[in-house]
PDB file of N, CA and C in Angstrom:
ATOM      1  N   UNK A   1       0.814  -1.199   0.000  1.00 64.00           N
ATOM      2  CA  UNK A   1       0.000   0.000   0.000  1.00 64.00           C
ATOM      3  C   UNK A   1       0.857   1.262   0.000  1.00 64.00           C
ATOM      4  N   UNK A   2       1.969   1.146   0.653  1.00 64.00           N
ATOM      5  CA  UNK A   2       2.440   2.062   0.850  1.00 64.00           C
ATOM      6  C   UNK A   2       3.432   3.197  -0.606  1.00 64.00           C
ATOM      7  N   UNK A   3       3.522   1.893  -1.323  1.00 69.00           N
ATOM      8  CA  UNK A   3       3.954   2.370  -2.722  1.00 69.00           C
ATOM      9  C   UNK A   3       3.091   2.746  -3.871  1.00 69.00           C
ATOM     10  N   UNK A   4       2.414   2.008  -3.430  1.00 73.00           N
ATOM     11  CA  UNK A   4       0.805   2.475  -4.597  1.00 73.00           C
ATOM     12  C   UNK A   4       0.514   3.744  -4.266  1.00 73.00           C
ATOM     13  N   UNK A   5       0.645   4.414  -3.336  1.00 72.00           N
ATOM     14  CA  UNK A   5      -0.045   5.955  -3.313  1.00 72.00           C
ATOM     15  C   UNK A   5       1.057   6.875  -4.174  1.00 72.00           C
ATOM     16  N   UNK A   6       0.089   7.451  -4.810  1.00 79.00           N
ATOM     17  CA  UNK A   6       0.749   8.824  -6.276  1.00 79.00           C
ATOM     18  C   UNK A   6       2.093   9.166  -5.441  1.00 79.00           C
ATOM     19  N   UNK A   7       2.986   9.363  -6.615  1.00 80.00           N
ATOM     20  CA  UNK A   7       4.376  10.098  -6.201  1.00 80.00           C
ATOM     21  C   UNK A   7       5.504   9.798  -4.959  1.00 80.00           C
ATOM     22  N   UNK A   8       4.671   8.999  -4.357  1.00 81.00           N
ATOM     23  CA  UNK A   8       6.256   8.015  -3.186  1.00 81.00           C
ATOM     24  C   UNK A   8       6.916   7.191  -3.949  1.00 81.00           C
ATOM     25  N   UNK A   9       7.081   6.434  -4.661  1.00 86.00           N
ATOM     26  CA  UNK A   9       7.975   5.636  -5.478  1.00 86.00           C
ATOM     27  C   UNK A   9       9.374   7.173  -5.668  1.00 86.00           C
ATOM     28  N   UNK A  10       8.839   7.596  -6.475  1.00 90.00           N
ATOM     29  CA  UNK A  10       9.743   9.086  -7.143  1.00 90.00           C
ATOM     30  C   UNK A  10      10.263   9.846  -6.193  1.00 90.00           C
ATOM     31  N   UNK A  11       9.384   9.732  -5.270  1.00 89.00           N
ATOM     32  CA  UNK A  11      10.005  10.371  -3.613  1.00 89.00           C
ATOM     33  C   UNK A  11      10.873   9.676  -3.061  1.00 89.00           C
ATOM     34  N   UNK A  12      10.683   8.990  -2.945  1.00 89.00           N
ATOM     35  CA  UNK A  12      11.922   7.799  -2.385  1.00 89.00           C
ATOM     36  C   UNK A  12      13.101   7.506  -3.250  1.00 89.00           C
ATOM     37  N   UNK A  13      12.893   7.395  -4.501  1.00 91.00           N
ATOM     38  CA  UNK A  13      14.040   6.850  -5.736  1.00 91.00           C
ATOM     39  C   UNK A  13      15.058   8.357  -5.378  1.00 91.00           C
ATOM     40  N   UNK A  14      14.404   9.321  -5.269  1.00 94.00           N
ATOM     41  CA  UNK A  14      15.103  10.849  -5.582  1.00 94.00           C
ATOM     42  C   UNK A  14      15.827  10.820  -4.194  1.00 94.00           C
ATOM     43  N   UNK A  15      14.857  10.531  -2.836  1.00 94.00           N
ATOM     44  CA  UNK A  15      15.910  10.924  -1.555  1.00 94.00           C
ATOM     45  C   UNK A  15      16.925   9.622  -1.383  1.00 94.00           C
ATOM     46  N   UNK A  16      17.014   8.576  -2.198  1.00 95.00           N
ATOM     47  CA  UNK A  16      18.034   7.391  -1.925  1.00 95.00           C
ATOM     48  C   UNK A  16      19.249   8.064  -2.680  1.00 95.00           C
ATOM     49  N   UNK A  17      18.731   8.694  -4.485  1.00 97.00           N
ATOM     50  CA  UNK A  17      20.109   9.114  -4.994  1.00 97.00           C
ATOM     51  C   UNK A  17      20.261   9.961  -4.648  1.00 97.00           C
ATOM     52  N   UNK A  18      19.916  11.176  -3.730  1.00 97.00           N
ATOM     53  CA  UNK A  18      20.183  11.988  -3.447  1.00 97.00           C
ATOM     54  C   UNK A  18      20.854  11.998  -2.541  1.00 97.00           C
ATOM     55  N   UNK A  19      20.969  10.816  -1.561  1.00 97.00           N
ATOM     56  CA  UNK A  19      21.753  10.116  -0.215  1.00 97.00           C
ATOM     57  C   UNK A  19      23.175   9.861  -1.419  1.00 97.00           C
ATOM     58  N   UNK A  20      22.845   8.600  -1.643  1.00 97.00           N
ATOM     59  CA  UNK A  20      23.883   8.334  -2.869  1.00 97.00           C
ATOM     60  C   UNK A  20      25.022   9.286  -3.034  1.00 97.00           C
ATOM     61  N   UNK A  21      24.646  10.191  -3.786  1.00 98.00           N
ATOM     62  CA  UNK A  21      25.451  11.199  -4.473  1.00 98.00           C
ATOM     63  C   UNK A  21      26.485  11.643  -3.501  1.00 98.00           C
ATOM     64  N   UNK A  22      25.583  12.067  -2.245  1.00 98.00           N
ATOM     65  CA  UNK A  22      26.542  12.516  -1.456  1.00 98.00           C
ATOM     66  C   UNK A  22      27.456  11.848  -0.491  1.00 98.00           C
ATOM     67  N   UNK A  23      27.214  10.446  -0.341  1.00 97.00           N
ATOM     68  CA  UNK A  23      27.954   9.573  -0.320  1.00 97.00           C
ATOM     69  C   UNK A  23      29.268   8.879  -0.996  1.00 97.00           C
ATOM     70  N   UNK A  24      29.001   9.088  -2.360  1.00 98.00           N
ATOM     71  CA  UNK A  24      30.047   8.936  -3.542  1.00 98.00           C
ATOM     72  C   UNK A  24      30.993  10.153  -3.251  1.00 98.00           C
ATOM     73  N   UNK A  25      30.249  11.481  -2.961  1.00 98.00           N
ATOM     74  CA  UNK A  25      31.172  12.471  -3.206  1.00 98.00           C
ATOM     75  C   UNK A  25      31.740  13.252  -1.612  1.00 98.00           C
ATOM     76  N   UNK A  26      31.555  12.090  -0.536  1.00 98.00           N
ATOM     77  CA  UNK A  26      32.601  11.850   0.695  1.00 98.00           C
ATOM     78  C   UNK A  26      32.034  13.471   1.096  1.00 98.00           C
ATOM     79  N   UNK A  27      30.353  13.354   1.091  1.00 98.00           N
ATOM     80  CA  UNK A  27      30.132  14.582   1.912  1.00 98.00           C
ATOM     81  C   UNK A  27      29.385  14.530   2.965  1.00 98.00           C
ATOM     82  N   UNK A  28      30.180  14.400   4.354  1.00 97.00           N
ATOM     83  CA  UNK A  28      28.906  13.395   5.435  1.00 97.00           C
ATOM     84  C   UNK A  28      28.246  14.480   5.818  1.00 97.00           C
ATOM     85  N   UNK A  29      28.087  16.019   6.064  1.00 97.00           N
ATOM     86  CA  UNK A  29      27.281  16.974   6.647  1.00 97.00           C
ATOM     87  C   UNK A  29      26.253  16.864   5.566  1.00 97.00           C
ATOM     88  N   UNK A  30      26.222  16.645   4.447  1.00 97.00           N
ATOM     89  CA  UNK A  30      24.725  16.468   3.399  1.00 97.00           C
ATOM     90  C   UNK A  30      24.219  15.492   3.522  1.00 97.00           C
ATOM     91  N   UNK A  31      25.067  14.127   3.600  1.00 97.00           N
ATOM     92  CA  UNK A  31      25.112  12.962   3.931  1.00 97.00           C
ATOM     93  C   UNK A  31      23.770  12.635   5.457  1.00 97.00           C
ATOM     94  N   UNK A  32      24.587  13.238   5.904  1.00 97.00           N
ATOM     95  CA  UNK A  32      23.945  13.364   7.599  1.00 97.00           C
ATOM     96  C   UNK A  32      22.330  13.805   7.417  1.00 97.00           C
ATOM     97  N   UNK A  33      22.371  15.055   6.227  1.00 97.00           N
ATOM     98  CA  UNK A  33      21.751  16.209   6.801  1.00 97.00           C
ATOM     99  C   UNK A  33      19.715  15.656   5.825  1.00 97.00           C
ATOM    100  N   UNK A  34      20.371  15.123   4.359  1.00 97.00           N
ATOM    101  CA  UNK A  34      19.653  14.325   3.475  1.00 97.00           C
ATOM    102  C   UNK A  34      18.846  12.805   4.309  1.00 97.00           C
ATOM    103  N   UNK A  35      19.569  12.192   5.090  1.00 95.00           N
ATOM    104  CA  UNK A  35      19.358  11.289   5.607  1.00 95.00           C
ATOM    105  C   UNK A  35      18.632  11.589   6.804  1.00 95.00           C
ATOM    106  N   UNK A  36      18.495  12.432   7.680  1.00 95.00           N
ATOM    107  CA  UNK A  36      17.743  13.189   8.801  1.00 95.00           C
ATOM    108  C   UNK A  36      16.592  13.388   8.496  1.00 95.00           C
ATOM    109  N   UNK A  37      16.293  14.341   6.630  1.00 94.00           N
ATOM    110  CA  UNK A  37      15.195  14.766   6.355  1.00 94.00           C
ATOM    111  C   UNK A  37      14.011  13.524   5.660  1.00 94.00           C
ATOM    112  N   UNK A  38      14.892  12.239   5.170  1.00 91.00           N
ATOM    113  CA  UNK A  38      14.307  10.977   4.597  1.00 91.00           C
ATOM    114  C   UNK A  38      13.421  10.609   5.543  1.00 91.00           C
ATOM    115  N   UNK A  39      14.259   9.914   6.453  1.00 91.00           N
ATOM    116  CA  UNK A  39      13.930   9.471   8.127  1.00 91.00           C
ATOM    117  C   UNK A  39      12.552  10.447   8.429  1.00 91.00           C
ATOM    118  N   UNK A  40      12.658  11.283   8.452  1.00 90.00           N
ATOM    119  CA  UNK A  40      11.113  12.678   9.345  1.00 90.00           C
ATOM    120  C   UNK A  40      10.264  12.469   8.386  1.00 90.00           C
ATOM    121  N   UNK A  41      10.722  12.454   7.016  1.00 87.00           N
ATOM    122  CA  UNK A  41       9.534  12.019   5.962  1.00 87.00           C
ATOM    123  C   UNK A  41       8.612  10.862   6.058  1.00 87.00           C
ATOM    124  N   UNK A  42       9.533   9.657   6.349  1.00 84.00           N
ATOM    125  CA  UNK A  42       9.016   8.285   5.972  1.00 84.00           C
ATOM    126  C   UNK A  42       8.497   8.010   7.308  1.00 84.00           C
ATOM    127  N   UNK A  43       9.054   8.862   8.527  1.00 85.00           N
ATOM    128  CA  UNK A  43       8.106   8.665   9.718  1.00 85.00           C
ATOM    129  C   UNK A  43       6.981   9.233   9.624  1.00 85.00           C
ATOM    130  N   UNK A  44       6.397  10.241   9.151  1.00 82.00           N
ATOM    131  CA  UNK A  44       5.431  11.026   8.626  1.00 82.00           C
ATOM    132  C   UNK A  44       4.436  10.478   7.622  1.00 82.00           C
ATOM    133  N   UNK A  45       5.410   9.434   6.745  1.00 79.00           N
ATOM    134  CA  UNK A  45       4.321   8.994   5.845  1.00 79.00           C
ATOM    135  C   UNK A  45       3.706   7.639   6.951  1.00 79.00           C
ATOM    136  N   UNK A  46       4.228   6.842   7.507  1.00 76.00           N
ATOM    137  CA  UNK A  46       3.708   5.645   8.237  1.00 76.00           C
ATOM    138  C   UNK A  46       2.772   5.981   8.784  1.00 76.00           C
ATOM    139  N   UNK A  47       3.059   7.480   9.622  1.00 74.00           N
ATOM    140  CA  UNK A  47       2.422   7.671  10.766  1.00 74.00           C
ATOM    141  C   UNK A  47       1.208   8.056  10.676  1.00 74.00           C
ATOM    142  N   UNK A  48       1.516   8.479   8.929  1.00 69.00           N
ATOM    143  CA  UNK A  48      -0.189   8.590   8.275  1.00 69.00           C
ATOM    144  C   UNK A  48      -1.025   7.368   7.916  1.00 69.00           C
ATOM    145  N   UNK A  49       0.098   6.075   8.380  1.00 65.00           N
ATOM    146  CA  UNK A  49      -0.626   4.911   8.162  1.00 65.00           C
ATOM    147  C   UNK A  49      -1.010   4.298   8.954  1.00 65.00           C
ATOM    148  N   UNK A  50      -1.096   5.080   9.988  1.00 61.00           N
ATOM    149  CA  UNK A  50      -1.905   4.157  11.732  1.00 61.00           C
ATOM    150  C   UNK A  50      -3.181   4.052  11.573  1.00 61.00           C
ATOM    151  N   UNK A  51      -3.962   4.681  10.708  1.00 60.00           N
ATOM    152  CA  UNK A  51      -5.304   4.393  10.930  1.00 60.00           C
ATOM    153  C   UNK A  51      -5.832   3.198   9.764  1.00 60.00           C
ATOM    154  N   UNK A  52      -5.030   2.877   8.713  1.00 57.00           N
ATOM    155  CA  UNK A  52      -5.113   2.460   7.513  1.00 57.00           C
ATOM    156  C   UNK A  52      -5.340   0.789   7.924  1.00 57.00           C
ATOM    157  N   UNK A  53      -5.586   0.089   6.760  1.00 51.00           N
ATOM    158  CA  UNK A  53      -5.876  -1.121   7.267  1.00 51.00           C
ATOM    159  C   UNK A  53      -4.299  -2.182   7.043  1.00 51.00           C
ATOM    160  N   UNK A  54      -3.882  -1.154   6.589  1.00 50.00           N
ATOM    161  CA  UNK A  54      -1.953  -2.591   6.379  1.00 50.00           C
ATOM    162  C   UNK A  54      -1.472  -2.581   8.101  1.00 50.00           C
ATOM    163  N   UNK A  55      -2.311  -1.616   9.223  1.00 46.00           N
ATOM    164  CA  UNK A  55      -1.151  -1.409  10.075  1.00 46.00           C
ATOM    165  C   UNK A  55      -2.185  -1.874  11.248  1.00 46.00           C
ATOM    166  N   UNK A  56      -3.213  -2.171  10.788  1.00 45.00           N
ATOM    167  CA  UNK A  56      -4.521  -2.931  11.765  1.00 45.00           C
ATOM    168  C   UNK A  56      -4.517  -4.610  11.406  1.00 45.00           C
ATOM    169  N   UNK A  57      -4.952  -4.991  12.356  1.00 46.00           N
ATOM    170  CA  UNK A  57      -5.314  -6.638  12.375  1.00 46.00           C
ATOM    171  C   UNK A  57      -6.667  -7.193  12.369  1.00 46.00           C
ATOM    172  N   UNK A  58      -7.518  -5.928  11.759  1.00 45.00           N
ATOM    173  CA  UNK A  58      -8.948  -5.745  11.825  1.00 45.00           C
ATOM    174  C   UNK A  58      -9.468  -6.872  10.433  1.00 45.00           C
TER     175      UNK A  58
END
């Protein structure tokens, strides 16, 4: 479920190479800073999934 909703696939593909990049190019304060903002996102998207039925046993 969580990939089927519009535009998270592309959201996610973009903040992994966007981790990536700055990984390749040995920059840990973007590194750090890219990876902080993924993390608050993808907690944000779950947390929009507490009421949903993938995260119930209903």
């Amino acid at each position: 479920m969580f990939y089927e909703r519009p535009g998270t696939p592309q959201r996610v593909f973009t903040a992994h190479g966007e981790l990536l990049n700055a990984l390749k190019n040995r920059d840990p304060e973007d590194a750090e800073k890219l990876m902080q903002a993924h993390l608050a996102e993808v907690t944000e998207w779950f947390g929009n999934f507490s009421g949903e039925k993938i995260f119930n046993n209903e």
